[in-house]
Structure formats: C-alpha cells, structure tokens
Coordinates of C-alpha atoms and ligand atoms in Angstrom, one line a residue:
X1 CA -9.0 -2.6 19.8
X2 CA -7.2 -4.0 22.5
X3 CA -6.1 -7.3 22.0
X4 CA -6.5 -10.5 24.5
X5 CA -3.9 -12.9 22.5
X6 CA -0.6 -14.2 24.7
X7 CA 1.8 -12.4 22.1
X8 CA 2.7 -9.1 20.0
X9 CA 3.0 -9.0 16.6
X10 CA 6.6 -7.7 15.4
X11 CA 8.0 -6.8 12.6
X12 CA 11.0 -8.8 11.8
X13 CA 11.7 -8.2 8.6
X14 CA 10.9 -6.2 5.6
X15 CA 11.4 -5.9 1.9
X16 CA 11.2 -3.6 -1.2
X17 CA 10.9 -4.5 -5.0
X18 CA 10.1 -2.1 -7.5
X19 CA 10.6 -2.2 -11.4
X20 CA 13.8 -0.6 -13.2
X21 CA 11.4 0.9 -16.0
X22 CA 11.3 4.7 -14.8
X23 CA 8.5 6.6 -16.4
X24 CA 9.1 10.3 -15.9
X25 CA 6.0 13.0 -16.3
X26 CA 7.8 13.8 -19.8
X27 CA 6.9 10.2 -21.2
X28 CA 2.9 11.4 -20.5
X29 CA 3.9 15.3 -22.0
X30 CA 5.1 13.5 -25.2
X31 CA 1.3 12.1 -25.9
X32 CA -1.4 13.9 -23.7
X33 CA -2.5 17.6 -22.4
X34 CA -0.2 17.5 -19.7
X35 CA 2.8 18.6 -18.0
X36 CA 5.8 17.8 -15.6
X37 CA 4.6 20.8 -13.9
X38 CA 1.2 20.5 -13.4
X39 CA 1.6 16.5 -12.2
X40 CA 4.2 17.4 -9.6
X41 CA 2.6 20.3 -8.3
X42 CA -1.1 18.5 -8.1
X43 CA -0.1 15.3 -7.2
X44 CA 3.8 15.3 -5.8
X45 CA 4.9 12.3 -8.4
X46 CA 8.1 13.3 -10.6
X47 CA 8.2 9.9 -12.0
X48 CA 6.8 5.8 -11.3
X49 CA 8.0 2.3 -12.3
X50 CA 6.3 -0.1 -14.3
X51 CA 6.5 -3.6 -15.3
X52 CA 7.2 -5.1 -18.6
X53 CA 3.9 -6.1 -20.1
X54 CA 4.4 -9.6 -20.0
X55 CA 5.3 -9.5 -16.2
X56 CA 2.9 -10.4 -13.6
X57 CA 1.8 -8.8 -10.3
X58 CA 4.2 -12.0 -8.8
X59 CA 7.3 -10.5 -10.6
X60 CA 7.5 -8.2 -7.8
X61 CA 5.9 -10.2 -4.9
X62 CA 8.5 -13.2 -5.5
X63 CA 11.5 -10.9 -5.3
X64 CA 10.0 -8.6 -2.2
X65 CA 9.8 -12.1 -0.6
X66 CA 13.1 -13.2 -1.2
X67 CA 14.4 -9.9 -0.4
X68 CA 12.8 -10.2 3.6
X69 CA 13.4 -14.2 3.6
X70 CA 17.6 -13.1 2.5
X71 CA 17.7 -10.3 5.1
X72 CA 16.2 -12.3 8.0
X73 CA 18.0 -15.0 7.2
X74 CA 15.4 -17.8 7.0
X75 CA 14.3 -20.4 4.0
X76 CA 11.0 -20.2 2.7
X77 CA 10.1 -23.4 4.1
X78 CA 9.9 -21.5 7.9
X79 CA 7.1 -19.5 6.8
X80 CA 3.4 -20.3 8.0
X81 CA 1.4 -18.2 5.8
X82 CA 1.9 -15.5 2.6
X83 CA -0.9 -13.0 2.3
X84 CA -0.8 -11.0 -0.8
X85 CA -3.1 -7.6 -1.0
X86 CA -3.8 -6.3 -4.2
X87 CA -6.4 -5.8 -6.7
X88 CA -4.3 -6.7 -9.7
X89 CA -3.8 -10.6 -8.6
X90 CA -2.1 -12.5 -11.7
X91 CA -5.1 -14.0 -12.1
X92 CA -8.6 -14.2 -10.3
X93 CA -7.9 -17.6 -8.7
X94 CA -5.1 -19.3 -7.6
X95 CA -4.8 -16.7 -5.6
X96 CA -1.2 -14.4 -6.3
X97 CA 0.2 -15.9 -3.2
X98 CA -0.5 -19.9 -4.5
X99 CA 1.7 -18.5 -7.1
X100 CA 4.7 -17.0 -4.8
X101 CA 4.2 -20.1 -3.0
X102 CA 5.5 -21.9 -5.4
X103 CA 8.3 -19.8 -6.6
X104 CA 9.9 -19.4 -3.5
X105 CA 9.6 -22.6 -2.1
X106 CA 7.2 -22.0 0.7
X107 CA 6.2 -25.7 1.2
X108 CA 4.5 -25.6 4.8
X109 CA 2.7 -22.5 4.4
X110 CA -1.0 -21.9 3.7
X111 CA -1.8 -18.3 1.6
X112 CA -4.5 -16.0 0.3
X113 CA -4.8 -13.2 -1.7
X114 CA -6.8 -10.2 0.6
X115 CA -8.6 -7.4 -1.7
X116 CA -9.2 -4.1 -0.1
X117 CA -7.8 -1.1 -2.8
X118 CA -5.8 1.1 -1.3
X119 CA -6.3 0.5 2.2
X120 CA -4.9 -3.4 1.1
X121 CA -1.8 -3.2 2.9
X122 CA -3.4 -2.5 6.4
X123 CA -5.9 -4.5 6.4
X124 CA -3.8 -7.4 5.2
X125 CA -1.4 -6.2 8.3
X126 CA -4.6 -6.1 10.5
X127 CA -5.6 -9.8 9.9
X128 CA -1.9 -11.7 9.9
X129 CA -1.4 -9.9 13.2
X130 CA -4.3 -11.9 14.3
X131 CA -2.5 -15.3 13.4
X132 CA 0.6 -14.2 15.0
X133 CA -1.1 -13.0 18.6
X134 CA -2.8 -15.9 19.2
X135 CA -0.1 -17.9 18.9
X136 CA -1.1 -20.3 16.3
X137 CA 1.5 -19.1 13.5
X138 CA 5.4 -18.4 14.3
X139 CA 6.3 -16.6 10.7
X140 CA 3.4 -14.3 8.8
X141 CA 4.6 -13.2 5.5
X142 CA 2.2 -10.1 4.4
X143 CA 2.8 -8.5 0.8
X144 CA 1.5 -5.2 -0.7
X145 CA 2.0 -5.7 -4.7
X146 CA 0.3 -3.8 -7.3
X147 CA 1.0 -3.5 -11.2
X148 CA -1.3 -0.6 -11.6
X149 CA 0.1 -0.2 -15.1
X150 CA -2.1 -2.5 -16.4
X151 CA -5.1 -1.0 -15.0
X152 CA -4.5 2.6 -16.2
X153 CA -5.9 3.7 -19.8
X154 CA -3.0 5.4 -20.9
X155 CA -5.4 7.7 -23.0
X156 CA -6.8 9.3 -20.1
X157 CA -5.2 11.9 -18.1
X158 CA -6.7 12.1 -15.0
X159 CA -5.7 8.9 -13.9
X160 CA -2.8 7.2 -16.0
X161 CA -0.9 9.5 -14.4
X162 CA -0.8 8.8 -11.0
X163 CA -0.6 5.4 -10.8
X164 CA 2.8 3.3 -10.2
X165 CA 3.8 -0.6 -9.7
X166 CA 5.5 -2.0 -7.2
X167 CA 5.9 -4.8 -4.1
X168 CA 6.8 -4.5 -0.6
X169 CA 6.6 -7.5 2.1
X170 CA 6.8 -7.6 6.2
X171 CA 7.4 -10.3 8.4
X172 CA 5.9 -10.7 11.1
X173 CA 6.6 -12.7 14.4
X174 CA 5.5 -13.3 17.7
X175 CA 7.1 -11.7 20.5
X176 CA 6.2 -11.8 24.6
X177 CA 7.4 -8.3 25.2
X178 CA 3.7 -6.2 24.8
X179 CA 5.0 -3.2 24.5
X180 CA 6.7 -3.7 21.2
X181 CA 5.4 -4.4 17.6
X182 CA 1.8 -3.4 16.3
X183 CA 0.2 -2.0 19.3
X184 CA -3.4 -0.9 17.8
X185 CA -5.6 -1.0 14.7
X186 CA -8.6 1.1 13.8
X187 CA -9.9 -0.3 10.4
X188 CA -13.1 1.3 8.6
X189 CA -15.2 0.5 5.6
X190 CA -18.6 2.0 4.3
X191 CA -20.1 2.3 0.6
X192 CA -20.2 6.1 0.3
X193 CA -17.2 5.8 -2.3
X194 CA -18.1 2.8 -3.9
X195 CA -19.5 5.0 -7.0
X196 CA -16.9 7.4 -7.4
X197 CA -13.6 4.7 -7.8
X198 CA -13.6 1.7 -8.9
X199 CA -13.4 -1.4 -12.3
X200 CA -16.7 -2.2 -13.5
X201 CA -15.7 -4.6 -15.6
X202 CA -14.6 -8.1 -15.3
X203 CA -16.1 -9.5 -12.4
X204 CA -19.2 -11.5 -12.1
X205 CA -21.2 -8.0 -12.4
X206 CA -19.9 -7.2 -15.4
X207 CA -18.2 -10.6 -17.3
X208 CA -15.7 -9.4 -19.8
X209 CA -17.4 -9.0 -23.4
X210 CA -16.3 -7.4 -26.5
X211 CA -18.7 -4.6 -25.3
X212 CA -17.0 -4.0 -21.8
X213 CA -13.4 -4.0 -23.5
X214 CA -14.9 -1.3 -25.9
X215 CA -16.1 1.0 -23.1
X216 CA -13.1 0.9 -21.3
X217 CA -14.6 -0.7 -18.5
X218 CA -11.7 -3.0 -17.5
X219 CA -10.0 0.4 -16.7
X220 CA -9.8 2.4 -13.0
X221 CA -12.5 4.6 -13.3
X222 CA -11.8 8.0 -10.9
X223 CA -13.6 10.6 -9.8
X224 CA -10.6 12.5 -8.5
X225 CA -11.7 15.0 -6.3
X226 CA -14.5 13.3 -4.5
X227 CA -11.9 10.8 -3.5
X228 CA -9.2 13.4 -2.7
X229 CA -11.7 15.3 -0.6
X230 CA -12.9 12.3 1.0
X231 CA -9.8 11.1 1.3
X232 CA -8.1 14.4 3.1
X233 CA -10.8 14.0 5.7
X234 CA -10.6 10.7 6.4
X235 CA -6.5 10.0 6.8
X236 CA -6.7 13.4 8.9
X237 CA -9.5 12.2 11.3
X238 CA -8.0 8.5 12.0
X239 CA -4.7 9.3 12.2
X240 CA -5.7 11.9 14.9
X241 CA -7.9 9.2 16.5
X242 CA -5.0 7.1 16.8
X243 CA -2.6 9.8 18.2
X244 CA -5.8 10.6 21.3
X245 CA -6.5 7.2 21.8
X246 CA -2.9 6.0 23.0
X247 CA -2.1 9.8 24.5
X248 CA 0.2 10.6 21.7
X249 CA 1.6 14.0 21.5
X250 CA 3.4 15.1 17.8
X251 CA 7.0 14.8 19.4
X252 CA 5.8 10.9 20.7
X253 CA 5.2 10.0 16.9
X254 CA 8.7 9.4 15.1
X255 CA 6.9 9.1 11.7
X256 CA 3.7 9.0 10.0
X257 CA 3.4 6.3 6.7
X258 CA 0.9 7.5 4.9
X259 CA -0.8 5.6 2.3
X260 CA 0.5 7.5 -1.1
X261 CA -2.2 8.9 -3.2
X262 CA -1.3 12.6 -3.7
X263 CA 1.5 15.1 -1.8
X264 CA -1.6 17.5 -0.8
X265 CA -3.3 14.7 0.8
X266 CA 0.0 13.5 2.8
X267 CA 0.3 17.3 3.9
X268 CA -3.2 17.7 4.9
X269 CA -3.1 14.3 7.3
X270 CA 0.4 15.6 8.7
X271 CA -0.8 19.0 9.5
X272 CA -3.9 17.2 11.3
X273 CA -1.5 15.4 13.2
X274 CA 1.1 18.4 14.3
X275 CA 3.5 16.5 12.7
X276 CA 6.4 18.6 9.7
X277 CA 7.1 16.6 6.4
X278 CA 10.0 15.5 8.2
X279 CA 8.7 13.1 10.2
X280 CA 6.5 11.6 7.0
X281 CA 7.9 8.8 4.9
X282 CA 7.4 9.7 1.2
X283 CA 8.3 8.1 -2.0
X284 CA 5.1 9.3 -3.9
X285 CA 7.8 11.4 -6.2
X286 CA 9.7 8.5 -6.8
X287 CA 6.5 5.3 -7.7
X288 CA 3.4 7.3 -7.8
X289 CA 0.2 5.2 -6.2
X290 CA 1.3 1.8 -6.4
X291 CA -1.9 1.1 -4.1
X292 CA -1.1 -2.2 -2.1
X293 CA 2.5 -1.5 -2.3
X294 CA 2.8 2.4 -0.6
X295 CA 3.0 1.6 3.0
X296 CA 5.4 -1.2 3.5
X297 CA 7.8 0.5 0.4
X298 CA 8.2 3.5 2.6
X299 CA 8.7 1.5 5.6
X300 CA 11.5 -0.6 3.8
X301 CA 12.9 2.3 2.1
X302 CA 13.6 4.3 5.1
X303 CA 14.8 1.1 7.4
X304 CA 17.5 0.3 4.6
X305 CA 18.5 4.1 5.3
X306 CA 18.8 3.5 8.8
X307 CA 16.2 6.3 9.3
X308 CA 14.0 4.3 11.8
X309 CA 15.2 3.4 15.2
X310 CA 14.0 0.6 17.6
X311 CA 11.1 2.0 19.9
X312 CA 9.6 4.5 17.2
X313 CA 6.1 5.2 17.1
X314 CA 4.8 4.5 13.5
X315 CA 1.6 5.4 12.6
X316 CA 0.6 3.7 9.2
X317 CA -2.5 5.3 7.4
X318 CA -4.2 4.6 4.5
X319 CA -7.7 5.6 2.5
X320 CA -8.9 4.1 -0.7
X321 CA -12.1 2.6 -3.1
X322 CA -15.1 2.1 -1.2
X323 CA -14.9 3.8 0.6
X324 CA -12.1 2.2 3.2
X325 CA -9.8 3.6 5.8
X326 CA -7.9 2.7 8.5
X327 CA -4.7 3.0 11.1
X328 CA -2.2 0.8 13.0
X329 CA 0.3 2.0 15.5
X330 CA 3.2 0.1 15.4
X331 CA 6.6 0.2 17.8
X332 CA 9.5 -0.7 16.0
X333 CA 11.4 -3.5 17.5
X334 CA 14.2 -4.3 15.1
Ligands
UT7_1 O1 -5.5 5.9 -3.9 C1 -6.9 6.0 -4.1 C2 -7.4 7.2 -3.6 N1 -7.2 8.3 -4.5 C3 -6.9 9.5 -3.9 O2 -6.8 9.5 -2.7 C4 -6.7 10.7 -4.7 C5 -7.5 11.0 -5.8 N2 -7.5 12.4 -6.3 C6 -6.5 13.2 -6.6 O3 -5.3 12.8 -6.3 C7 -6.7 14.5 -7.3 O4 -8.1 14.8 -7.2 C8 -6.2 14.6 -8.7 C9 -4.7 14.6 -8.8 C10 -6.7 13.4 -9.5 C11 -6.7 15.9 -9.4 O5 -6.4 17.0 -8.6 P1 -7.5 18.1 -8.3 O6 -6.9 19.2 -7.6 O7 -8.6 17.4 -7.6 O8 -7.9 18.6 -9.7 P2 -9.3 18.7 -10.4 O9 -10.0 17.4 -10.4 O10 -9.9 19.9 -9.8 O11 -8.9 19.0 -11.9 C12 -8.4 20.3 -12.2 C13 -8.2 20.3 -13.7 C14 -9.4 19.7 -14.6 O12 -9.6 20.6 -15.7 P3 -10.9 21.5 -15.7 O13 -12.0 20.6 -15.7 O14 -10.8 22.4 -14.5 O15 -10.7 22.2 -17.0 C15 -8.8 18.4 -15.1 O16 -9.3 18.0 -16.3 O17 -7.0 19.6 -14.1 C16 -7.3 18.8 -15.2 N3 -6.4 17.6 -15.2 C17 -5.2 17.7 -15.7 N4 -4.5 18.7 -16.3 C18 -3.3 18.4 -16.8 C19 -6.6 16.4 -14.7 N5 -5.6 15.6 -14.9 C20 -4.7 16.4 -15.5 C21 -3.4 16.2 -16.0 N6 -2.7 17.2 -16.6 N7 -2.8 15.0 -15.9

C-alpha cells in the first residue's frame, strides 16, 4: 500500500491502563490440573490482570484515554474521532466508544467500535490512519481494550489461562514530513480459522437461551494448536514481507511488537525476521493475551521506559480468529 493522501499519520501520543488485580499461575494451580511451570514454559505468561466483575471493558478505555489526552496535553474536546477495538464491547450497541465519549468529555468527536479479535488493534490503526492522511481529521484517538476475563470459562484449562485484560490508546496526527509515522500496512483476512476460535453464542446466530448458557457457548472456544501453528506461520511470513518490501535489513528494525498470544510464537516470528528477543517488546509474562490491548501496551510500556527513540523502525504484527493477520511499519516521531 502506498498511500496518495497529503499527510502522514504520527503517533503523538500513547497510553497504558491495566487492572491492579494480579492473577499469578498459582491462583489456576489452586483449582485445575495445572502448573506455574507448565504455563510459563508453554505460553511465556507468569501472571495477568483482571477487572473486577462489575467493571466494564470502558473501565480501562476511559483511563487509557485520559492517560494519552494528560500526556499530550490536550482536552477531550480537541479530539475528532475514538475508535475502540475489541470483542468484549460493554455492550453490543452504543458502541464502547459512545460510552468513553461520554466519560471523558469528547463533545466534537464522532466514534465506533471496530471488531477484528486479535488482529483489532491494527486494523483499527489501519483505518484511523486513513482519516488522518487525507486530511479530513486533525486528532484520531484509537483504543485496544479487552476484558477477556469475562470471556474465559475458568473451568477449562486450555484457555482460561492465557487470557488477560487490559487497555492501551494512540494518538494519532497529521504530519507533512512523509518520512515519519506509519509508513505501510499489509492487512489480511480469510475464513480458514473461522472453525477453530471463536463465541458461538450470543450473536444473531446463536441468541442467548438458557440452552446456550448451559453449553458454555458464550465462552472462547480454542483449538490451541491449530491456531498456534497457523498463527507461527502467519506473523513469520508478514512480518518478513514487510522487512523485503521497504528493504529492511534486521539491524534497520529497532523493534518488533508483536501481537501477544504465546512466548513460542513471539520467538518463532523474531527468528523469521533475524531479529534477538532484544529488539521484541514483550509483556506477555506480565498480562497474558489481552487481545485488542497487546500492541499499543507494549508500545506504551516501552516509550514510558524511554526504550524507543525518534526515527525507530517499528514493525507491529498481529494474528488472530478468523483467521486475520496483518503488519504496519511505523517510524517513530516523538
Ligand atoms: O490470540 C489468539 C490466537 N491464539 C494463539 O495464537 C495461540 C493459541 N495456542 C497456544 O498458545 C497453544 O497452542 C497453547 C498454549 C494453547 C497450547 O500449547 P501446545 O503446545 O499447542 O499444547 P498442546 O495443545 O499440544 O497440549 C499439550 C497438552 C495437552 O494434553 P494431552 O492432550 O497431550 O494429554 C493439553 O490438554 O497440554 C495440556 N494442557 C495443559 N496442561 C497443563 C493444555 N492446557 C494446559 C494447562 N496446564 N493449562
């Protein structure tokens, strides 16, 4: 994709929010056939957040929000537009970001709520871009928020236990300079997964009944490693796709931002690329999958530790349900 709009999306901003619950691997050893052991060494997650039961998916959008509106030093009521990914919206409609609207005090801005799994995050990215090139919006909030907590069945232990919640928000803003900000997207869907991840229940397929709350079918349903193998193949091949397209060699790539599913995954994509751990943002041990949430919490994690540096090469990367994949390339301009 090469874009034909007078401006460059930039990041201008960016924000974190995560729970102060901390659920270590022990809380799932006290209840299940598990262990600490077994979940770090398959999956590289020591321990996750989660949200009070009573607190919504906009719990942590509102205060990711505030957190990029306080540290770029604007009011709400400069933003254009919120877009919220996620697949565990408050509710199905108003859309999340009516909601965070609202609560922060965005009074001029439009919002929608943009569903894609795992792969949320950068497609949400991929589409506010497209407001912010063209020229016809100045200040693009975009927010990754999951509270996959409330999706897990905690009876089940091939999936409650890699699952997280959290929120995570950029800014972004025009800029005439084109060799800054998000420099190239490759975005991908196709059905091949849509059978081996997903909810059944709930939507207009399947309306909830007393039947689909008895088969569990409000739950994330999993088939682990048809999604991990899937999933190795396909952060591996479009992360490399992005690193030949623009001529980028391993040293040209300050980090990879991997969506955060499982360790072996991240280490299978980074090997790909020719890249060492060290140049991969992480946080998997720390939140688990938080879906939505993985890409811009690493991003703001590792900017408040003044580990990224204006003119890096970031290449974000995610895979998730349906299957759908995709890449942005981003140079850092703050
Ligand atoms: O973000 C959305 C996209 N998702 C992904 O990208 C990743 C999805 N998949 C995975 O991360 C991995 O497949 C898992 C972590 C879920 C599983 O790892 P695996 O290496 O694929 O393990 P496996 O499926 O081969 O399971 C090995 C064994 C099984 O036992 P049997 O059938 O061999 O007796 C599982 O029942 O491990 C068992 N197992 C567990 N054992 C202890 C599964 N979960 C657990 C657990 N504790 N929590």
């Amino acid at each position: 994709m090469s874009h034909k709009g007078p401006y460059n999306a930039y990041v201008s901003a960016v924000g974190h929010y995560f729970p102060d619950k901390v659920i270590p691997n022990s809380y799932y050893e006290s209840y299940l056939d598990t262990t600490d052991e077994w979940i770090k060494t398959r999956t590289g997650i020591s321990e996750r957040r989660f949200l009070e039961p009573n607190q919504p998916t906009s719990f942590m959008a509102i205060r990711a929000a505030q957190m990029v509106l306080e540290k770029r030093g604007i009011s709400a009521e400069e933003l254009d537009a919120i877009i919220i990914t996620t697949v565990t919206p408050d509710m199905f409609y108003p859309a999340t970001a009516v909601i965070v609207a609202d609560a922060i005090g965005a009074k001029n801005a439009f919002g929608f709520d943009l569903s894609a799994a795992c792969s949320g995050f950068i497609f949400g990215l991929a589409t506010a871009i497209q407001f912010v090139q063209c020229g016809t919006y100045k200040k693009v909030l975009i927010i990754g928020a999951d509270k996959m907590s409330c999706l897990a069945d905690m009876s089940d232990r091939n999936n409650c236990v890699l699952f997280g919640d959290g929120a995570a928000a950029f800014l972004l803003e025009p800029t005439e300079d084109k060799t800054i900000g998000i420099i190239d997207q490759i975005l991908h869907v196709d059905g091949s997964g849509k059978d081996s991840l997903y909810q059944l229940g709930g939507g207009s397929l399947n309306p909830p009944t007393h039947e689909t709350v008895d088969k569990k079918m409000h739950y994330i349903y999993q088939e682990g490693k048809t999604v991990f193998k899937a999933a190795v193949k396909g952060m591996a091949d479009i992360s490399a796709e992005m690193m030949e397209k623009h001529n980028l060699k391993p040293e040209d790539v300050a980090y990879l931002v991997p969506h955060q599913a499982n360790m072996r995954i991240i280490q299978a994509t980074a090997d790909r690329m020719g890249v060492g751990l060290d140049k991969v943002m992480i946080n998997i041990n720390k939140y688990g999958n938080t879906t939505s949430a993985t890409i811009p919490s690493c991003v703001s994690e590792y900017y408040y530790d003044g580990k990224i540096k204006k003119g890096d090469n970031l290449i974000l990367t995610s895979f998730g349900a349906g299957y759908t994949w995709g890449s942005i390339l981003l140079k850092w301009a703050i």
